[in-house]
PDB file of C-alpha atoms in Angstrom:
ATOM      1  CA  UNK A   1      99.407  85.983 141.498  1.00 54.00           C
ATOM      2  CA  UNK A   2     100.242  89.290 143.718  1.00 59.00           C
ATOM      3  CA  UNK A   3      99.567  92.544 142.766  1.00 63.00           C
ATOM      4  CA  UNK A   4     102.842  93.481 143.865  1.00 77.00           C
ATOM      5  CA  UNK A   5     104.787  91.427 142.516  1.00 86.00           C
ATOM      6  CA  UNK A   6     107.940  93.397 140.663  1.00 90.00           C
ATOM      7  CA  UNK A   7     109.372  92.577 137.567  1.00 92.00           C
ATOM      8  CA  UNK A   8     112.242  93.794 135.914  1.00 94.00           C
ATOM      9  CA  UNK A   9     111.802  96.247 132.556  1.00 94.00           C
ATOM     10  CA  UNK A  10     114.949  96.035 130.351  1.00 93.00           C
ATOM     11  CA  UNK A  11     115.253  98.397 127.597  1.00 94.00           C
ATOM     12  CA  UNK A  12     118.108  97.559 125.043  1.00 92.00           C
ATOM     13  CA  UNK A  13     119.367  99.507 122.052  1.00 90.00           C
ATOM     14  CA  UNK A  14     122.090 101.134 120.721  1.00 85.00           C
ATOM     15  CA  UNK A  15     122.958 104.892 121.096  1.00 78.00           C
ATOM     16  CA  UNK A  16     124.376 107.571 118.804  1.00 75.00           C
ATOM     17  CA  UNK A  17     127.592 106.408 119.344  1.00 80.00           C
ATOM     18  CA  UNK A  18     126.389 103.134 118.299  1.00 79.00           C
ATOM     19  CA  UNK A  19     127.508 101.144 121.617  1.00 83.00           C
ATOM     20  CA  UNK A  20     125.171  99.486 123.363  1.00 88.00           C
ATOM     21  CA  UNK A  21     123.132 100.839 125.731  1.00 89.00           C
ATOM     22  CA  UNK A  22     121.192  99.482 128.656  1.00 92.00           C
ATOM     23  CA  UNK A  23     118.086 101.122 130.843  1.00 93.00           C
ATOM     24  CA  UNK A  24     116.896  98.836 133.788  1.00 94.00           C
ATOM     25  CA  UNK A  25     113.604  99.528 135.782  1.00 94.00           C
ATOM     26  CA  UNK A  26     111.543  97.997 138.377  1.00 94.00           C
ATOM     27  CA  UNK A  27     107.736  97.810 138.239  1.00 93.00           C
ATOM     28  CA  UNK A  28     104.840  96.623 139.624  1.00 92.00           C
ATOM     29  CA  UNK A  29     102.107  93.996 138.102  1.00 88.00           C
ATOM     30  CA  UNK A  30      99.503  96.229 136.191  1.00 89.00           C
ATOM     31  CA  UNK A  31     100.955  99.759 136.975  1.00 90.00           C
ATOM     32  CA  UNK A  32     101.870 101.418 133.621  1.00 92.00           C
ATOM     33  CA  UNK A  33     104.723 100.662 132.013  1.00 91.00           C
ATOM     34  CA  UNK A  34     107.945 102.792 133.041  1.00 93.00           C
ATOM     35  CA  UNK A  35     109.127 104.615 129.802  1.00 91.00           C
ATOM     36  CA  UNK A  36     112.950 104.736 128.556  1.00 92.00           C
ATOM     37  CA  UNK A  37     114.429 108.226 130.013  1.00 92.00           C
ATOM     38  CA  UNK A  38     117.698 108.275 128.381  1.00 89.00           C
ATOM     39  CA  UNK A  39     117.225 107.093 124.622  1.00 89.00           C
ATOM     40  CA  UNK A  40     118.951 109.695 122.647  1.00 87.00           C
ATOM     41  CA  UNK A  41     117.576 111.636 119.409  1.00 87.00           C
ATOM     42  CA  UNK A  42     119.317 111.268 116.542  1.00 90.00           C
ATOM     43  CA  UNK A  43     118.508 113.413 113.480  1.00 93.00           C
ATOM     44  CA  UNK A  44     116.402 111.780 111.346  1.00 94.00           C
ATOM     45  CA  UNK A  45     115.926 108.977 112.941  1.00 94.00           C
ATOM     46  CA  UNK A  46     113.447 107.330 114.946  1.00 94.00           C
ATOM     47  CA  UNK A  47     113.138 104.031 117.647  1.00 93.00           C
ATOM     48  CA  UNK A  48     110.521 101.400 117.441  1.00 93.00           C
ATOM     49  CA  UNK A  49     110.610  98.571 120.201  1.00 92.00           C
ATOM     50  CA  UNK A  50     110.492  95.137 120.010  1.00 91.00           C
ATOM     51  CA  UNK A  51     107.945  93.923 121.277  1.00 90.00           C
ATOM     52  CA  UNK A  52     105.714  97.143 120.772  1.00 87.00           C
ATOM     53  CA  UNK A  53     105.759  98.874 124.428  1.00 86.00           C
ATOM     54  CA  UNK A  54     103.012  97.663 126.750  1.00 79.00           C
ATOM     55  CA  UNK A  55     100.527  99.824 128.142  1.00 89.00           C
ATOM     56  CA  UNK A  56     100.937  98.117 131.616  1.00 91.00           C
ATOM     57  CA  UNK A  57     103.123  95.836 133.150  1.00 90.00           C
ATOM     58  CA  UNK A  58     101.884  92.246 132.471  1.00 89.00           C
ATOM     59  CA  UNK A  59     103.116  89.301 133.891  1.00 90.00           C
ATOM     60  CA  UNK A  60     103.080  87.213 130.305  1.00 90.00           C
ATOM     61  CA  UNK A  61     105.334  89.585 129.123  1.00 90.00           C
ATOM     62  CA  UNK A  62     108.158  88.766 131.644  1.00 92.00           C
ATOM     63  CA  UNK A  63     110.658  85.838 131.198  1.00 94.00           C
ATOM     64  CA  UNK A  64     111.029  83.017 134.320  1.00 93.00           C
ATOM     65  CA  UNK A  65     113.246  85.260 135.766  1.00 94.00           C
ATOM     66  CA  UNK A  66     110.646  87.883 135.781  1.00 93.00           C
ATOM     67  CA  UNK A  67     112.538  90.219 133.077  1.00 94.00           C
ATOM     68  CA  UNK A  68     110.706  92.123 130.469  1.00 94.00           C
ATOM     69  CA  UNK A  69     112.804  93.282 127.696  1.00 94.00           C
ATOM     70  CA  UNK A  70     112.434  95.629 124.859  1.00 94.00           C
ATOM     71  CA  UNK A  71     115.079  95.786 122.098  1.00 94.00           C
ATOM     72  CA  UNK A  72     115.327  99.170 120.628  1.00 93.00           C
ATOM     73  CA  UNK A  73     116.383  99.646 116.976  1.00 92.00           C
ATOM     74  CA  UNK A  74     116.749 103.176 114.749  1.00 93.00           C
ATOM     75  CA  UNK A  75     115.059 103.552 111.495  1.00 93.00           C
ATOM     76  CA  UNK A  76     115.121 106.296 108.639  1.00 93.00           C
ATOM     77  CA  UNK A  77     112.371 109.550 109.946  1.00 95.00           C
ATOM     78  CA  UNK A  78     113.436 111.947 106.807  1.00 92.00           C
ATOM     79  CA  UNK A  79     110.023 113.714 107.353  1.00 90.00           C
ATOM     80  CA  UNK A  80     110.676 113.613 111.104  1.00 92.00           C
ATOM     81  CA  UNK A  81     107.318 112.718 112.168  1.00 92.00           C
ATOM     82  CA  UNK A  82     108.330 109.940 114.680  1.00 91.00           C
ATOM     83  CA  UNK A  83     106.911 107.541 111.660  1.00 91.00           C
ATOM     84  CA  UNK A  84     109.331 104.718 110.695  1.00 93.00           C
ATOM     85  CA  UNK A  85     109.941 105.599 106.776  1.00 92.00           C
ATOM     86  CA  UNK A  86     109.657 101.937 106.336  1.00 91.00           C
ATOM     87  CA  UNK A  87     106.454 101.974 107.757  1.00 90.00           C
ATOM     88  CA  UNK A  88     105.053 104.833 106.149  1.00 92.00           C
ATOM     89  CA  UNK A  89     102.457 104.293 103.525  1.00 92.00           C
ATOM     90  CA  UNK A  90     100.161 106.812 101.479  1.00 90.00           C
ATOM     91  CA  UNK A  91      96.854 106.665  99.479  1.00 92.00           C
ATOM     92  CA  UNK A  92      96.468 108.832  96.688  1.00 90.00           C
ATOM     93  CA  UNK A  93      93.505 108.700  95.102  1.00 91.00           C
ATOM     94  CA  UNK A  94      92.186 109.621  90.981  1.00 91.00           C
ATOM     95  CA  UNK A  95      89.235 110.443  90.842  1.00 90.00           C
ATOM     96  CA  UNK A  96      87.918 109.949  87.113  1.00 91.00           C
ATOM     97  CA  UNK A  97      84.805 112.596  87.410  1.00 89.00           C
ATOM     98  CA  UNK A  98      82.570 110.312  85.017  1.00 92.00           C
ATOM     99  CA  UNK A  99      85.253 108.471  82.749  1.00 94.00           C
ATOM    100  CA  UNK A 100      86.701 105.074  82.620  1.00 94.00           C
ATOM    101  CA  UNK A 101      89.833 103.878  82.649  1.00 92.00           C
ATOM    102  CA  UNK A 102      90.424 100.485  81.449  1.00 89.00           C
ATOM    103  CA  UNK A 103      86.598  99.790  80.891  1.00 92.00           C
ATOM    104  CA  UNK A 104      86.614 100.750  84.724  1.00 94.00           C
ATOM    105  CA  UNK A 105      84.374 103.928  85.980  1.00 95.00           C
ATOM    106  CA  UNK A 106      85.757 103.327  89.633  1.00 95.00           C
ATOM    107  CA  UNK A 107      88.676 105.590  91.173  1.00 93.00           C
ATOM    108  CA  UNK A 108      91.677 104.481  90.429  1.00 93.00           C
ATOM    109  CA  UNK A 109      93.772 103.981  93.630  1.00 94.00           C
ATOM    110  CA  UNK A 110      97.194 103.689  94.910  1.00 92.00           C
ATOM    111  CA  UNK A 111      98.654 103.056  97.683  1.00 93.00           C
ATOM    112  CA  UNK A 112     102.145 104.055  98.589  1.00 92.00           C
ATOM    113  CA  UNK A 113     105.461 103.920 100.477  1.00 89.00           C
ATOM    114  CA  UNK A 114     107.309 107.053 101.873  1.00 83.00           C
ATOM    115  CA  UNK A 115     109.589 108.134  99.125  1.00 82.00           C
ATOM    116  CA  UNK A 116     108.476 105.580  96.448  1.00 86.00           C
ATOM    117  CA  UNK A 117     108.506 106.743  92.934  1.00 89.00           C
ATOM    118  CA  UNK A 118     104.833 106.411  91.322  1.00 87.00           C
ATOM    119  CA  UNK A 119     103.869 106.126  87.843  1.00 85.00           C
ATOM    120  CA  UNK A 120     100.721 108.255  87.439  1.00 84.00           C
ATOM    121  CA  UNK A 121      97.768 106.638  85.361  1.00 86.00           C
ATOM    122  CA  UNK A 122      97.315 107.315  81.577  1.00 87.00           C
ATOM    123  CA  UNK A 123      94.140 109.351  80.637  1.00 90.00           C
ATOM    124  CA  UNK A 124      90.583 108.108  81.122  1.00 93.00           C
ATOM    125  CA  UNK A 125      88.176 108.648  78.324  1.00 93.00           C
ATOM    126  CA  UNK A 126      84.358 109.940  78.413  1.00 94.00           C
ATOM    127  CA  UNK A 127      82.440 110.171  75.350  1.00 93.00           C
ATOM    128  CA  UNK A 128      82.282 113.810  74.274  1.00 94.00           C
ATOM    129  CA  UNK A 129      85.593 115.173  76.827  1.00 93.00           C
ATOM    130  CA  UNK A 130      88.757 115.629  75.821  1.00 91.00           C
ATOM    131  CA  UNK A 131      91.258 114.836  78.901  1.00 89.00           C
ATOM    132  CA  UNK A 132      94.194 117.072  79.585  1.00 85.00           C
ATOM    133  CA  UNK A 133      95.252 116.945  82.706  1.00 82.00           C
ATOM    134  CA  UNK A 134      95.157 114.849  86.392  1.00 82.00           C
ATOM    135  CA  UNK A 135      94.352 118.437  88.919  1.00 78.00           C
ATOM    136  CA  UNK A 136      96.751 118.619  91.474  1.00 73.00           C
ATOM    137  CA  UNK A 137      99.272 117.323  89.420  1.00 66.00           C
ATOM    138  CA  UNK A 138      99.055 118.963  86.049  1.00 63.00           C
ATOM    139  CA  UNK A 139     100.597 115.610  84.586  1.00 62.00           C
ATOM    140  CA  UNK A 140      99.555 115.524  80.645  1.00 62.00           C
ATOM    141  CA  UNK A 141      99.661 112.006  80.255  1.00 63.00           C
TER     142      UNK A 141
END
């Protein structure tokens, strides 16, 4: 295979007035991987690529006609980090300072999606403490 061989880098997606929208580069085997220059920003929003965008230009990402194409598609950003809401995921973490909850003296852990409503554990018990509250929270289960 040559080094300079050229291939063709296709990037497809829609823009904010939903049409379609086309950006068409050519690159080199192994040089990095020309990035979209036109994609627009859209409040709230943010673009992943399909397939994830290559470091470099690789020849087993091309087609037989030596095309590489990446399909571009908007998801919800309401925190606007450039995170895909749907992709978003938290850990929060209770930390039971010596009780047990449910016969259980480890943390009890969650783990999360952007947005997602949580129900917050009930009280642990420890012989000779009264619980009151979770800190952080002051939820009075």
């Amino acid at each position: 295979m040559d080094d300079q061989e050229t291939f063709t880098v296709i990037y497809n997606y829609k823009g904010m007035d939903n049409n379609d929208l086309k950006e068409t580069y050519t690159a080199t085997l192994n040089e990095s991987t020309p990035q979209p220059q036109n994609v627009p920003t859209i409040e709230k929003k943010t673009i992943e690529w399909t397939p994830e965008l290559a470091g470099t230009v690789k020849a087993e990402d091309a087609d037989a006609e030596g095309k590489i194409t990446y399909t571009g598609t908007w998801y919800d950003d309401e925190n606007e980090n450039g995170i895909a809401d749907v992709h978003e995921y938290y850990t929060l973490t209770f930390k039971l300072n010596g009780g047990n909850y449910g016969g259980s003296t480890a943390d009890v852990i969650l783990t999360v999606h952007y947005n997602q409503d949580i129900t917050i554990p009930q009280a642990p018990e420890r012989s000779g403490y009264k619980f009151t509250y979770w800190q952080g929270s002051q939820y009075y289960p």
